[in-house]
PDB file of C-alpha atoms in Angstrom:
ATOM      1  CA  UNK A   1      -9.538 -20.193 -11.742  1.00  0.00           C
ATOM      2  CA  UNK A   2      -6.751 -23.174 -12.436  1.00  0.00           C
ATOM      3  CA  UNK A   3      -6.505 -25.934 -12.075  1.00  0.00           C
ATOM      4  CA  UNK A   4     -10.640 -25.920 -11.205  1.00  0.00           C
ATOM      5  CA  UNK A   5     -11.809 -24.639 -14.520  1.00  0.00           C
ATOM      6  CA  UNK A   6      -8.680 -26.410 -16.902  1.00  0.00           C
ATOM      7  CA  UNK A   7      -9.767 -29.650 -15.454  1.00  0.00           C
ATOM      8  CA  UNK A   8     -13.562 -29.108 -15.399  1.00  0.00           C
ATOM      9  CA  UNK A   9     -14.399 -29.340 -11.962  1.00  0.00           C
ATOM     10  CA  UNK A  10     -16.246 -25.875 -12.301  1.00  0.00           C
ATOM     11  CA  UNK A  11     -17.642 -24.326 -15.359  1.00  0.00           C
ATOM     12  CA  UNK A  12     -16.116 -21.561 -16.889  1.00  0.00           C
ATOM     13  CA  UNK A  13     -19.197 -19.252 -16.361  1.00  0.00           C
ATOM     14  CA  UNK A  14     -18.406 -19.232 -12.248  1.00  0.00           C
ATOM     15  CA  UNK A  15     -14.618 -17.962 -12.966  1.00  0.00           C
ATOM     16  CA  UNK A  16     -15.509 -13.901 -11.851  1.00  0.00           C
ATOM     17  CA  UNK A  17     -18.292 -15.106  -8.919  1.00  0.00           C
ATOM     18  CA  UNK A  18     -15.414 -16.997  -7.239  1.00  0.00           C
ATOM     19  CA  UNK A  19     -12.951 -14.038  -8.061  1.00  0.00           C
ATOM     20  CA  UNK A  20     -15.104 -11.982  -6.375  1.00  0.00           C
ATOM     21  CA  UNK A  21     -16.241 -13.877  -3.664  1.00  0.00           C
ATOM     22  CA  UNK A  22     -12.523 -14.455  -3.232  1.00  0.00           C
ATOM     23  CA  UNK A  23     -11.560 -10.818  -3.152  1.00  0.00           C
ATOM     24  CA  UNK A  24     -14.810 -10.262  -0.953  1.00  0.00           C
ATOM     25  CA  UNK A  25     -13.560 -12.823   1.938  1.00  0.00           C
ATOM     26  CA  UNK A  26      -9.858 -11.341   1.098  1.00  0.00           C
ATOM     27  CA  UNK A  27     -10.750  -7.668   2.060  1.00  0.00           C
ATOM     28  CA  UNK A  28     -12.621  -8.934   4.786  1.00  0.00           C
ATOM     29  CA  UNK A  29      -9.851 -10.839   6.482  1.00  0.00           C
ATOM     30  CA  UNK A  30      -7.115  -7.734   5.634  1.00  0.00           C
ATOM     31  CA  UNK A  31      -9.498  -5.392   7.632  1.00  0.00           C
ATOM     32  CA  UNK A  32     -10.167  -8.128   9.957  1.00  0.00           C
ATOM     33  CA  UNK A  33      -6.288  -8.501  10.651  1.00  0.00           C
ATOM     34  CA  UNK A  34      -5.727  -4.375  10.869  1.00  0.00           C
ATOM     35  CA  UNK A  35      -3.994  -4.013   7.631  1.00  0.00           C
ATOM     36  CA  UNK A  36      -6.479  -0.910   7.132  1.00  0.00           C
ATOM     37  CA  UNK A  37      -4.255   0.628   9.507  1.00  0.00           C
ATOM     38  CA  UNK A  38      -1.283   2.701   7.666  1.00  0.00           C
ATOM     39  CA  UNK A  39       0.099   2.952  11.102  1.00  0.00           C
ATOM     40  CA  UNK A  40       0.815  -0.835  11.216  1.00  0.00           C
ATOM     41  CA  UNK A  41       1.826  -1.704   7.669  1.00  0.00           C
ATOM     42  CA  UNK A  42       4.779   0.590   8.187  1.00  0.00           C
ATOM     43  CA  UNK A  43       5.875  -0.814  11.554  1.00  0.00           C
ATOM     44  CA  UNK A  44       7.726  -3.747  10.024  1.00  0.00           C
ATOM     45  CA  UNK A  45       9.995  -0.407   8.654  1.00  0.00           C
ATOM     46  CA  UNK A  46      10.122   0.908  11.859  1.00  0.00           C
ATOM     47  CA  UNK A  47      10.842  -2.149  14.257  1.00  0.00           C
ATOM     48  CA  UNK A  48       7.834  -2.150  16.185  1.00  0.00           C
ATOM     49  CA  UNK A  49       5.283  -4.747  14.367  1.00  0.00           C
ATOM     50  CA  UNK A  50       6.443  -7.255  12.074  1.00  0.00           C
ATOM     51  CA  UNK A  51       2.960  -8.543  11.363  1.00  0.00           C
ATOM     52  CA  UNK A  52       2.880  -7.632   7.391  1.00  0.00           C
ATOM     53  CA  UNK A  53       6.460  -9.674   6.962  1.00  0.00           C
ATOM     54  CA  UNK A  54       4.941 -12.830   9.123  1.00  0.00           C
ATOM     55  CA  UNK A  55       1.780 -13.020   7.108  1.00  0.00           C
ATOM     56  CA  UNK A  56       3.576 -12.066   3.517  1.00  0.00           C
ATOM     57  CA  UNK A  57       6.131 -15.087   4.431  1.00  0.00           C
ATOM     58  CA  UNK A  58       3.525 -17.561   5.877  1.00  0.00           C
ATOM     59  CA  UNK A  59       1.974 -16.920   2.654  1.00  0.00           C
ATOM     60  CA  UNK A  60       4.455 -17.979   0.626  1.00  0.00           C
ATOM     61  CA  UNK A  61       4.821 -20.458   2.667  1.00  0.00           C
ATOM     62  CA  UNK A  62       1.820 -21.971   2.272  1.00  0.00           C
ATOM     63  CA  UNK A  63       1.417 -21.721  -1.373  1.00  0.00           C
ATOM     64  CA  UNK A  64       5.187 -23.386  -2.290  1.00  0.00           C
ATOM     65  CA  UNK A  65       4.464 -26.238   0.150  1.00  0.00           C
ATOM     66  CA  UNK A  66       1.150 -26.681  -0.555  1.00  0.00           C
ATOM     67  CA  UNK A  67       1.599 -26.218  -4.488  1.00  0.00           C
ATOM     68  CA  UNK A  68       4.606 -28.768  -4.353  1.00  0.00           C
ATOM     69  CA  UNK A  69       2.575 -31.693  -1.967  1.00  0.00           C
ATOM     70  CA  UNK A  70      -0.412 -30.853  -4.674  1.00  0.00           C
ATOM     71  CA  UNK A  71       2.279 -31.827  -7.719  1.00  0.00           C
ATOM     72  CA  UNK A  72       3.284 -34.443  -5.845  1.00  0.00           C
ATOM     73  CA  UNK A  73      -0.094 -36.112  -5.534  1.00  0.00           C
ATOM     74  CA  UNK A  74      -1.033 -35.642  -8.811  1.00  0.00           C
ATOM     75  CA  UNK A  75      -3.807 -32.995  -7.993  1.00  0.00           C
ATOM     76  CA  UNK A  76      -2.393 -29.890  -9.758  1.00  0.00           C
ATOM     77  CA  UNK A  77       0.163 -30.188 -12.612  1.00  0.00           C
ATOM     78  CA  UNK A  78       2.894 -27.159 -12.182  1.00  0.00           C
ATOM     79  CA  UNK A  79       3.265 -27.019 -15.939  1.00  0.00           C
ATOM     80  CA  UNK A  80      -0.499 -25.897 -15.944  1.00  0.00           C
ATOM     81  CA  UNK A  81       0.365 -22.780 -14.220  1.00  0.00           C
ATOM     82  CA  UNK A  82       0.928 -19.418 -15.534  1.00  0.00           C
ATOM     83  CA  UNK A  83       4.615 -17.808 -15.338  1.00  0.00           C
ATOM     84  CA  UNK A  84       4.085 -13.829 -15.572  1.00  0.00           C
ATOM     85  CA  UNK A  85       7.542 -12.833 -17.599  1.00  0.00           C
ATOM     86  CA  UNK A  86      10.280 -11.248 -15.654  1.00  0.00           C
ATOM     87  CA  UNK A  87      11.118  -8.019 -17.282  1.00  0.00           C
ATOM     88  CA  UNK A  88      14.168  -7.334 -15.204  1.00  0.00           C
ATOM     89  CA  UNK A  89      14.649  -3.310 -15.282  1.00  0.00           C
ATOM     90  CA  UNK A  90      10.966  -3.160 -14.799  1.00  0.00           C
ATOM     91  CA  UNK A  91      10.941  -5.082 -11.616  1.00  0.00           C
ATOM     92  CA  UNK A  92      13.455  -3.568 -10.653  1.00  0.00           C
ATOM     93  CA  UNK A  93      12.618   0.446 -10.778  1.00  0.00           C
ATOM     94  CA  UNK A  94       8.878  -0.478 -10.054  1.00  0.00           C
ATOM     95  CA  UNK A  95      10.092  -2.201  -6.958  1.00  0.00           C
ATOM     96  CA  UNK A  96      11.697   0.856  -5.631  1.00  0.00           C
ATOM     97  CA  UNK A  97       9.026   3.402  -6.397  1.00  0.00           C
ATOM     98  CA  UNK A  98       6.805   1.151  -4.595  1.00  0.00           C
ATOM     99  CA  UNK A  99       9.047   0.800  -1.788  1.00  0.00           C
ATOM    100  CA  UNK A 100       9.437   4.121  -1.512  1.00  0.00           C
ATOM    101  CA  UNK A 101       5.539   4.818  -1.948  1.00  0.00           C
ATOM    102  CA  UNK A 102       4.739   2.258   0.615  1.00  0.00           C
ATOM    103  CA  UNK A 103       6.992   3.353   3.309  1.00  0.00           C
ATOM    104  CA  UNK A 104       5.779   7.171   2.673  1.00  0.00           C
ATOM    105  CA  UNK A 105       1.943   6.756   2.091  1.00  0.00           C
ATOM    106  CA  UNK A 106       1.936   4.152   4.715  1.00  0.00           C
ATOM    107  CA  UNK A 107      -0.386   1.671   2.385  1.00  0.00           C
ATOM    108  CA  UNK A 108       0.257  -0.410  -0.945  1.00  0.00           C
ATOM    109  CA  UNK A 109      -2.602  -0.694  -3.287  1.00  0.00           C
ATOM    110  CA  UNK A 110      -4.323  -3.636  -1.908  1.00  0.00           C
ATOM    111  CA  UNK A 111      -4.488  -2.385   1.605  1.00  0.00           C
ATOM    112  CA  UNK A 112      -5.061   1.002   0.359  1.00  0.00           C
ATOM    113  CA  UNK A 113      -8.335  -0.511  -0.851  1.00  0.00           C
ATOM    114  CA  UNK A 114      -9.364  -1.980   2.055  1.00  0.00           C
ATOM    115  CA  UNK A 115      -9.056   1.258   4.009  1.00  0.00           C
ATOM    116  CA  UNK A 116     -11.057   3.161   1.315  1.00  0.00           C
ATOM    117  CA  UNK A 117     -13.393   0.620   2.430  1.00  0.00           C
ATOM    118  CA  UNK A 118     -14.127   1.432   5.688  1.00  0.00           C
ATOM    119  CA  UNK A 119     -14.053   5.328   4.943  1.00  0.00           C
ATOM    120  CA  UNK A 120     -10.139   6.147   6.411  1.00  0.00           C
ATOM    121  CA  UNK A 121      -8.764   9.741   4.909  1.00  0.00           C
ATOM    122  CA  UNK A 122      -5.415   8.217   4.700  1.00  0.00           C
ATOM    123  CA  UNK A 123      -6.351   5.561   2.439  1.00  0.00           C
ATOM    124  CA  UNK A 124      -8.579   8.051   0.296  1.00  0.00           C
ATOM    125  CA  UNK A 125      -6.044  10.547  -0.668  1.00  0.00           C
ATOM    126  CA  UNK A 126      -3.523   7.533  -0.791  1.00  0.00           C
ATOM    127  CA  UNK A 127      -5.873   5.870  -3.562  1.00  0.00           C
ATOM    128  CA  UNK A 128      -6.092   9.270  -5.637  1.00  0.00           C
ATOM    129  CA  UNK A 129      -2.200   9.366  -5.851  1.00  0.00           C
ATOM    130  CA  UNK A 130      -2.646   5.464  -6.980  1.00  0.00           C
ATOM    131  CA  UNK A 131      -4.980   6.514  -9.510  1.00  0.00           C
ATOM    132  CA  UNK A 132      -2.858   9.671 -10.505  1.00  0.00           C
ATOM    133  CA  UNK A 133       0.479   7.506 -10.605  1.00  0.00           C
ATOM    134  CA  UNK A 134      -1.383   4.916 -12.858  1.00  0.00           C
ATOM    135  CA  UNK A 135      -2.645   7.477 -15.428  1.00  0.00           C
ATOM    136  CA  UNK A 136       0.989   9.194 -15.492  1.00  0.00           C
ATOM    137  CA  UNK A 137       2.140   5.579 -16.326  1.00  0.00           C
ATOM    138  CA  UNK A 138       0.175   5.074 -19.172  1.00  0.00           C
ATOM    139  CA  UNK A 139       0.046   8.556 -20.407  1.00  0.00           C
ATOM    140  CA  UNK A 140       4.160   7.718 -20.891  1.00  0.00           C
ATOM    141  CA  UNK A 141       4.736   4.430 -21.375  1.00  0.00           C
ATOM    142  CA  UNK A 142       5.583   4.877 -24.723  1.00  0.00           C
ATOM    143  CA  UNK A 143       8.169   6.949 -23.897  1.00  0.00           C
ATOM    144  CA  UNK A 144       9.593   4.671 -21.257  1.00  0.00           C
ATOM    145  CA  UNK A 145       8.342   1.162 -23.000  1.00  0.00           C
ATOM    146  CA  UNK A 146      12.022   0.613 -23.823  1.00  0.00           C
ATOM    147  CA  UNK A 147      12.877   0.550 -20.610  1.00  0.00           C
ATOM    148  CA  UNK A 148       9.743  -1.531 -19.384  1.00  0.00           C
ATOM    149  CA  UNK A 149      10.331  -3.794 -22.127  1.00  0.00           C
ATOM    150  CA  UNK A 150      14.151  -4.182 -21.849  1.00  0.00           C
ATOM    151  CA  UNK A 151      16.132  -7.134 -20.393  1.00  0.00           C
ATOM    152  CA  UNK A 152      13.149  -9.682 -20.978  1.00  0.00           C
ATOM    153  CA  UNK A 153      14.202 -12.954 -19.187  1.00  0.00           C
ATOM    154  CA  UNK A 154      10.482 -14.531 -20.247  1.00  0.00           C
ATOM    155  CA  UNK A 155       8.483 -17.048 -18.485  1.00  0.00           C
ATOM    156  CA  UNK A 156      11.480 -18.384 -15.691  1.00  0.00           C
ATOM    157  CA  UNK A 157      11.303 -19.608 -12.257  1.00  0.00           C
ATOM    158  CA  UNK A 158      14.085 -19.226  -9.931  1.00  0.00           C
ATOM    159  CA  UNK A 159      15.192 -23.110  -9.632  1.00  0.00           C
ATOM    160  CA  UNK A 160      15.146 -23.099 -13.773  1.00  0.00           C
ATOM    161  CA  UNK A 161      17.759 -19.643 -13.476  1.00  0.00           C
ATOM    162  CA  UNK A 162      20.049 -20.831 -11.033  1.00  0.00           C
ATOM    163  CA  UNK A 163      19.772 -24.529 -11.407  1.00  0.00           C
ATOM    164  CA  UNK A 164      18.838 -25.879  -7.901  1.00  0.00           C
ATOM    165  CA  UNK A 165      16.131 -28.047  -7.342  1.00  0.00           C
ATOM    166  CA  UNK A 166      12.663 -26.768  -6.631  1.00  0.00           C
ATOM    167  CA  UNK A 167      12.397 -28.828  -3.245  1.00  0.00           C
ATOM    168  CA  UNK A 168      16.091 -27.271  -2.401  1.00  0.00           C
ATOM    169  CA  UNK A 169      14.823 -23.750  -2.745  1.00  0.00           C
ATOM    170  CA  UNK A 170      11.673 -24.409  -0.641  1.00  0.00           C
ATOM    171  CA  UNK A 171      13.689 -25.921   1.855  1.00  0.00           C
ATOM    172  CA  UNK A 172      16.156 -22.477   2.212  1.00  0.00           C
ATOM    173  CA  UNK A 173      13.138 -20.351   2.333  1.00  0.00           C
ATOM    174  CA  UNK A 174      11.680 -22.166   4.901  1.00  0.00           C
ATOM    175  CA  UNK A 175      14.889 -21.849   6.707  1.00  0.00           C
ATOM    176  CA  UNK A 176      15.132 -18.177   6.169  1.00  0.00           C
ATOM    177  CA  UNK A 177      11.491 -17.644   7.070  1.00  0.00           C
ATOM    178  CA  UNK A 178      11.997 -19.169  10.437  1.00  0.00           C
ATOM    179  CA  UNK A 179      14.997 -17.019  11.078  1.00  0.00           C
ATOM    180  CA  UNK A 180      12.983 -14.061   9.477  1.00  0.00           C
ATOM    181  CA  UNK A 181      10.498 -14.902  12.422  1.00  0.00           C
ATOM    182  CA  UNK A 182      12.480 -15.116  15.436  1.00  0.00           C
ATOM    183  CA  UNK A 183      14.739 -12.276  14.430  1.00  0.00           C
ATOM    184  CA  UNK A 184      11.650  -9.698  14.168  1.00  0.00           C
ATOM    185  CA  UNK A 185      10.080 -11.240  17.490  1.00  0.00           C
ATOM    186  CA  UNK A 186      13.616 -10.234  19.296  1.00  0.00           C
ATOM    187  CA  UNK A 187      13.505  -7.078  17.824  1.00  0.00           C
ATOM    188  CA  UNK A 188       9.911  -6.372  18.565  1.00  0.00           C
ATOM    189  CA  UNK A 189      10.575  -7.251  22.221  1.00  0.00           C
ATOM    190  CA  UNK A 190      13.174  -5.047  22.656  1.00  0.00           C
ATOM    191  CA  UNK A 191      11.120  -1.977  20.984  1.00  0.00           C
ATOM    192  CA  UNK A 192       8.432   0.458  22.743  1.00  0.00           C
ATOM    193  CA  UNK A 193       4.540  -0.683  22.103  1.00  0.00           C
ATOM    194  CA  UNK A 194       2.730   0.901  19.966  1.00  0.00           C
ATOM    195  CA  UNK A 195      -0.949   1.378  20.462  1.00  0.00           C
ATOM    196  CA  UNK A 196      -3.234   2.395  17.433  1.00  0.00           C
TER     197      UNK A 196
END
């Protein structure tokens, strides 16, 4: 629970009550928001509610700007932080079977959760296929670790790979996120309503 534990603001012992807590208040607020609803998560596919891409960029958002006036005041050091590795090929196939499970089950596993919660069908039998999906994974991963495990760029961050300063990049995506924003809300104007 960086930087509260590294810097011993919190003990150690309370690092799974927050997680939980955490990812007790998060399901709350994704049900609370209609991200249960398989019918809206795929609307940003088809035009007609853009909600998912406005709160998936406003996160992002929030964490680079926050993150970089928090390294700026000396409150978090960015060092600190954990880098998952970027195994290219892996990113790269996983992103498209996602994609392409997302946009056909009408959930990803987080939301799929959340409707599980609350007793939906949809989300049920789209949680078995997560569960199948996962054990097919592991059952051959050696057979396809060479793949998973090829074209290891390690620990990098996009202003280290293409050499632009971090505040640059935040800037751009800002700029992009705006744009991102008043594109879909012209789009979504010009669509039908959906009610579900």
């Amino acid at each position: 629970m960086g930087p509260l534990i590294p810097n011993e603001i919190i003990p150690v012992e309370w690092n799974f009550v927050l997680a939980i807590l955490i990812g007790m208040a998060f399901g709350y607020i994704m049900e609370a928001s209609g991200f249960s609803s398989s019918r809206k998560l795929v609307g940003v596919f088809y035009g007609y509610d853009f909600a998912v891409l406005k709160v998936f960029l406003t996160a992002c958002l929030v964490s680079l700007i926050g993150l970089s006036y928090m390294n700026y005041l000396n409150w978090v050091d960015l060092d600190q932080l954990f880098v998952q590795p970027t195994y290219l090929w892996a990113a790269l196939i996983g992103g498209v079977i996602m994609g392409v499970g997302f946009l056909a089950g009408g959930f990803c596993p987080g939301t799929s959760l959340c409707a599980v919660g609350i007793g939906k069908i949809d989300g049920i039998a789209f949680t078995i296929g997560l569960f199948i999906g996962i054990m097919i994974f592991s059952e051959l991963f050696e057979w396809i670790e060479p793949i998973y495990e090829d074209y290891n760029l390690g620990h990098v961050t996009l202003d280290e790979t293409i050499g632009i300063s971090r505040e640059i990049i935040i800037f751009v995506f800002t700029i992009l996120a705006i744009l991102a924003f008043a594109v879909s809300d012209r789009i979504r104007k010009r669509t039908k309503k959906i009610f579900y």
